[in-house]
Coordinates of C-alpha atoms in Angstrom, one line a residue:
M1 CA -2.0 10.6 40.8
D2 CA -4.5 13.1 42.1
N3 CA -8.2 13.0 40.9
L4 CA -7.8 16.3 39.2
T5 CA -5.1 15.0 37.0
F6 CA -6.9 11.7 36.3
R7 CA -10.0 13.6 35.2
Y8 CA -8.5 15.9 32.8
S9 CA -5.2 14.0 31.6
V10 CA -5.9 10.3 31.8
L11 CA -8.9 8.4 30.5
L12 CA -10.1 4.9 31.1
V13 CA -11.0 2.9 28.0
E14 CA -13.7 0.2 28.5
G15 CA -12.3 -2.0 25.6
L16 CA -14.1 -5.2 24.5
Q17 CA -16.3 -6.9 27.0
I18 CA -15.6 -10.5 26.2
T19 CA -14.6 -13.6 28.0
H20 CA -11.2 -14.7 28.8
Q21 CA -11.3 -17.6 26.2
S22 CA -12.9 -15.4 23.7
S23 CA -10.2 -12.8 24.4
Q24 CA -7.5 -15.3 23.4
L25 CA -9.2 -16.3 20.2
T26 CA -9.9 -12.5 19.3
F27 CA -6.2 -11.7 20.1
I28 CA -5.0 -14.4 17.6
F29 CA -7.5 -13.5 14.9
L30 CA -6.6 -9.8 15.1
L31 CA -2.9 -10.5 15.2
I32 CA -3.1 -12.6 12.0
A33 CA -5.2 -10.0 10.3
Y34 CA -2.8 -7.3 11.3
V35 CA 0.2 -9.1 10.1
F36 CA -1.4 -9.9 6.8
T37 CA -2.6 -6.4 6.3
M38 CA 0.7 -4.9 7.0
V39 CA 2.7 -7.4 4.8
S40 CA 0.2 -7.3 1.8
N41 CA -0.4 -3.6 1.7
I42 CA 3.4 -2.5 2.2
G43 CA 4.4 -5.2 -0.2
I44 CA 2.1 -3.9 -2.9
L45 CA 3.5 -0.3 -2.3
I46 CA 7.1 -1.6 -2.6
Q47 CA 6.3 -3.5 -5.7
I48 CA 4.7 -0.5 -7.4
S49 CA 7.5 1.7 -6.3
A50 CA 10.2 -0.6 -7.5
E51 CA 8.7 -1.7 -10.9
K52 CA 8.8 1.1 -13.7
S53 CA 6.2 -0.8 -15.6
L54 CA 3.7 -0.2 -12.9
H55 CA 4.2 3.6 -12.8
Q56 CA 0.9 4.1 -14.5
P57 CA -1.9 6.5 -13.3
M58 CA -4.2 3.5 -12.2
H59 CA -1.4 2.0 -10.0
I60 CA 0.0 5.1 -8.7
L61 CA -3.6 6.3 -7.5
F62 CA -4.1 2.8 -6.0
C63 CA -1.0 3.5 -3.7
H64 CA -3.1 5.7 -1.6
L65 CA -5.4 3.0 -0.7
P66 CA -2.8 0.7 1.0
V67 CA -1.4 3.8 2.9
S68 CA -5.0 4.5 4.1
D69 CA -5.3 0.7 5.1
V70 CA -2.2 0.7 7.0
I71 CA -3.2 3.9 8.8
G72 CA -6.6 2.2 9.6
A73 CA -5.0 -1.0 10.8
N74 CA -2.3 0.8 13.1
V75 CA -4.8 3.3 14.6
L76 CA -6.8 0.4 16.2
I77 CA -5.4 -3.2 16.2
P78 CA -2.0 -2.7 18.1
R79 CA -3.9 -0.8 20.8
L80 CA -6.6 -3.4 21.0
L81 CA -4.2 -6.2 21.1
K82 CA -2.6 -4.5 24.1
D83 CA -5.8 -4.0 25.8
L84 CA -6.7 -7.7 25.4
L85 CA -3.7 -8.5 27.5
T86 CA -4.4 -5.9 30.0
D87 CA -6.9 -6.0 33.0
P88 CA -10.0 -3.8 32.1
S89 CA -9.3 -1.7 35.2
E90 CA -5.9 -0.8 33.8
R91 CA -6.7 0.2 30.1
Y92 CA -5.6 3.9 30.4
I93 CA -5.0 6.3 27.7
T94 CA -3.9 9.9 27.9
Y95 CA -6.3 12.5 26.6
V96 CA -3.8 13.7 24.1
E97 CA -3.3 10.1 22.7
C98 CA -7.1 9.8 22.6
V99 CA -7.4 12.9 20.5
F100 CA -4.8 11.6 18.0
Q101 CA -6.4 8.3 17.8
A102 CA -9.8 9.8 17.1
F103 CA -8.3 12.0 14.4
F104 CA -6.6 9.2 12.6
E105 CA -9.6 7.0 13.1
H106 CA -11.9 9.3 11.3
L107 CA -9.1 10.1 8.7
Y108 CA -8.8 6.4 7.7
G109 CA -12.6 6.3 7.4
T110 CA -12.8 9.3 5.3
T111 CA -9.8 8.4 2.9
S112 CA -11.3 5.0 2.4
H113 CA -14.0 6.9 0.5
T114 CA -12.2 9.8 -1.1
I115 CA -9.4 7.4 -2.4
L116 CA -12.0 5.1 -4.0
M117 CA -13.5 8.1 -5.6
I118 CA -10.3 9.2 -7.5
M119 CA -9.8 5.6 -8.5
A120 CA -13.3 5.5 -9.8
F121 CA -12.6 8.7 -11.8
D122 CA -9.5 7.1 -13.4
R123 CA -11.5 4.0 -14.4
Y124 CA -14.3 6.3 -15.8
V125 CA -11.9 8.2 -18.0
A126 CA -10.2 5.0 -19.2
I127 CA -13.5 3.4 -20.2
C128 CA -15.4 6.4 -21.5
N129 CA -12.5 8.4 -23.0
P130 CA -9.8 5.9 -23.9
L131 CA -8.4 7.9 -26.7
R132 CA -8.1 11.1 -24.4
Y133 CA -7.0 9.1 -21.3
P134 CA -3.3 9.8 -21.7
T135 CA -3.8 13.8 -22.2
I136 CA -6.4 13.7 -19.1
M137 CA -4.5 11.5 -16.7
T138 CA -1.5 13.4 -16.7
N139 CA 1.0 13.8 -13.8
K140 CA -0.4 17.1 -12.9
M141 CA -3.9 15.6 -12.8
M142 CA -2.7 12.6 -10.6
V143 CA -1.2 15.3 -8.2
K144 CA -4.4 17.2 -8.1
L145 CA -6.5 14.1 -7.5
S146 CA -4.1 12.8 -4.8
T147 CA -4.0 16.1 -2.9
G148 CA -7.8 16.4 -3.4
A149 CA -8.5 13.0 -1.8
W150 CA -6.3 13.7 1.4
A151 CA -7.3 17.4 1.8
A152 CA -11.0 16.5 1.5
A153 CA -10.4 14.3 4.4
I154 CA -7.9 16.1 6.5
L155 CA -9.8 19.3 6.6
P156 CA -13.3 18.3 7.5
V157 CA -11.9 15.6 10.0
G158 CA -9.7 18.3 11.7
I159 CA -12.8 20.4 12.1
L160 CA -14.7 17.4 13.4
I161 CA -12.2 16.7 16.1
G162 CA -11.5 20.4 16.8
L163 CA -15.1 21.0 17.7
S164 CA -14.9 18.1 20.3
V165 CA -11.4 19.2 21.8
R166 CA -12.8 22.7 22.5
L167 CA -15.2 21.3 24.9
S168 CA -14.4 20.9 28.5
H169 CA -14.9 17.4 30.0
C170 CA -16.4 16.2 33.2
R171 CA -15.9 12.4 32.7
S172 CA -12.9 10.2 32.3
F173 CA -14.5 7.0 31.2
I174 CA -14.7 6.0 27.5
P175 CA -17.5 3.5 27.1
N176 CA -15.9 2.2 23.9
H177 CA -12.9 0.1 22.7
L178 CA -11.2 3.1 21.1
C179 CA -11.2 6.9 21.0
D180 CA -13.5 8.4 18.2
N181 CA -15.2 11.8 17.8
A182 CA -18.4 10.6 19.7
S183 CA -16.2 9.3 22.5
L184 CA -14.5 12.7 22.8
F185 CA -17.6 14.9 23.0
K186 CA -19.4 12.5 25.2
L187 CA -16.8 13.3 27.8
S188 CA -18.3 16.7 28.1
C189 CA -21.2 17.9 30.1
E190 CA -21.7 20.8 27.7
N191 CA -24.3 21.1 25.0
T192 CA -23.0 18.9 22.1
V193 CA -25.7 19.8 19.4
I194 CA -23.2 21.4 17.1
N195 CA -20.9 18.3 17.2
N196 CA -23.9 16.0 16.3
V197 CA -25.1 18.2 13.6
Y198 CA -21.7 18.6 12.0
G199 CA -20.8 14.9 12.5
L200 CA -24.0 13.7 10.9
T201 CA -23.9 16.2 8.0
F202 CA -20.3 15.4 7.2
T203 CA -21.2 11.6 7.3
V204 CA -24.2 12.0 4.8
V205 CA -22.3 14.3 2.5
L206 CA -19.3 12.0 2.4
L207 CA -21.5 8.9 1.9
T208 CA -23.7 10.6 -0.7
A209 CA -20.7 12.0 -2.6
S210 CA -18.8 8.6 -2.7
L211 CA -21.9 6.5 -3.7
G212 CA -22.3 8.8 -6.6
W213 CA -18.8 8.3 -7.6
V214 CA -17.7 4.8 -6.8
T215 CA -18.1 1.8 -9.0
H216 CA -16.1 -0.6 -7.0
L217 CA -19.4 -2.1 -5.9
T218 CA -18.0 -5.0 -3.8
V219 CA -15.5 -3.3 -1.6
Y220 CA -17.7 -0.2 -1.4
V221 CA -20.7 -2.2 0.0
I222 CA -18.5 -3.7 2.7
L223 CA -16.9 -0.5 3.4
L224 CA -20.3 1.2 3.6
I225 CA -21.9 -1.2 5.9
S226 CA -19.0 -1.7 8.3
G227 CA -18.5 2.0 8.3
F228 CA -22.1 3.1 8.9
V229 CA -23.0 0.6 11.7
P230 CA -20.7 2.0 14.3
I231 CA -21.9 5.5 13.6
F232 CA -25.6 4.5 13.8
L233 CA -25.2 2.4 17.0
H234 CA -23.3 5.2 18.8
R235 CA -26.8 6.5 19.3
F236 CA -28.1 3.5 21.0
S237 CA -26.1 2.7 24.2
E238 CA -27.9 -0.8 24.5
Y239 CA -26.0 -1.9 21.4
A240 CA -22.6 -1.0 22.6
E241 CA -20.9 -4.4 22.1
N242 CA -22.4 -4.6 18.5
R243 CA -21.0 -1.2 17.8
K244 CA -17.5 -2.4 18.9
F245 CA -17.6 -5.3 16.8
G246 CA -18.8 -3.3 13.8
N247 CA -16.0 -0.9 14.2
V248 CA -13.3 -3.7 14.6
M249 CA -14.6 -5.2 11.3
F250 CA -14.2 -1.7 9.7
H251 CA -10.6 -1.8 10.6
V252 CA -10.0 -5.5 9.6
I253 CA -12.1 -6.4 6.5
P254 CA -11.4 -3.7 3.9
P255 CA -7.6 -3.6 4.8
V256 CA -7.5 -7.3 4.3
L257 CA -9.7 -7.5 1.3
N258 CA -8.4 -4.5 -0.6
P259 CA -4.9 -5.9 -1.6
I260 CA -6.8 -8.9 -2.8
I261 CA -9.6 -7.2 -4.7
Y262 CA -7.5 -4.3 -6.2
G263 CA -3.8 -5.5 -5.9
L264 CA -3.9 -9.1 -7.0
Q265 CA -6.7 -8.4 -9.6
A266 CA -4.5 -6.0 -11.4
K267 CA -2.6 -8.1 -14.1
E268 CA 0.6 -6.3 -13.8
I269 CA 0.8 -6.4 -10.1
R270 CA -0.3 -10.1 -10.0
Q271 CA 2.4 -11.1 -12.6
R272 CA 5.1 -9.2 -10.6
M273 CA 4.2 -10.8 -7.3
L274 CA 4.1 -14.3 -8.9
K275 CA 7.4 -13.6 -10.5
L276 CA 8.8 -12.5 -7.1
C277 CA 7.6 -15.7 -5.4
R278 CA 9.0 -18.0 -8.1
N279 CA 12.4 -16.2 -7.9
K280 CA 12.4 -16.8 -4.1
V281 CA 11.4 -20.4 -4.5
N282 CA 14.1 -21.0 -7.1
S283 CA 16.8 -19.4 -5.2
S284 CA 16.0 -21.3 -2.1

């Protein structure tokens, strides 16, 4: 492979800078978290889809959260597991793959907020206008809320990544464990003021809007902290490993906790899951 192709087509990802022993423990922890995330979130989606009694606005809107969590888990963990088994000098990724990973990384981070916002709206209507709830939360309204939650994420994230893709790049090394927007525009030797201004403005607007809407305080505080830490620490190279750890937790903690906090606390879903488990035990 010639140097020109390497510089512009293939990138080297730094990955996690940890010892061999820590690498094994990290691999086991991430694998367990990944399996639990996939099984629990997909299981809840299947239960809601299959059980007609769960076809209610609250549960239908909740379906978007497992979808987002599955995206978040898959955008990072499989690649990270592979890199933990790969020599640091061989952790290559194509530029195109890097762009896609960055897009879905930020899509997950954004939808985590916008989906909680539409869920908060549903609970607000149910609590404050219980008699009008059926007339407000119609199928048409759910389609609007769902479309809005994803459109409010896809469009600005598309612009965010597009601003970085437009730049030429003179570097081929990503000093991070994954590709995100900052990793992309840091490849360039051009002026990136626009990227920084748009990125920080987008983050502030998103966090301010979601803070004003969300009432699910436990998961929101976790989401806020684990999501903001990597963004903040990207500006300080001496805290690179702390930034990586914070980002990994952003992809692990919410997807693991969301099925427990939202899925199993919902009476109908919990009863359905328990019934399914009892049926399997009795049939075995």
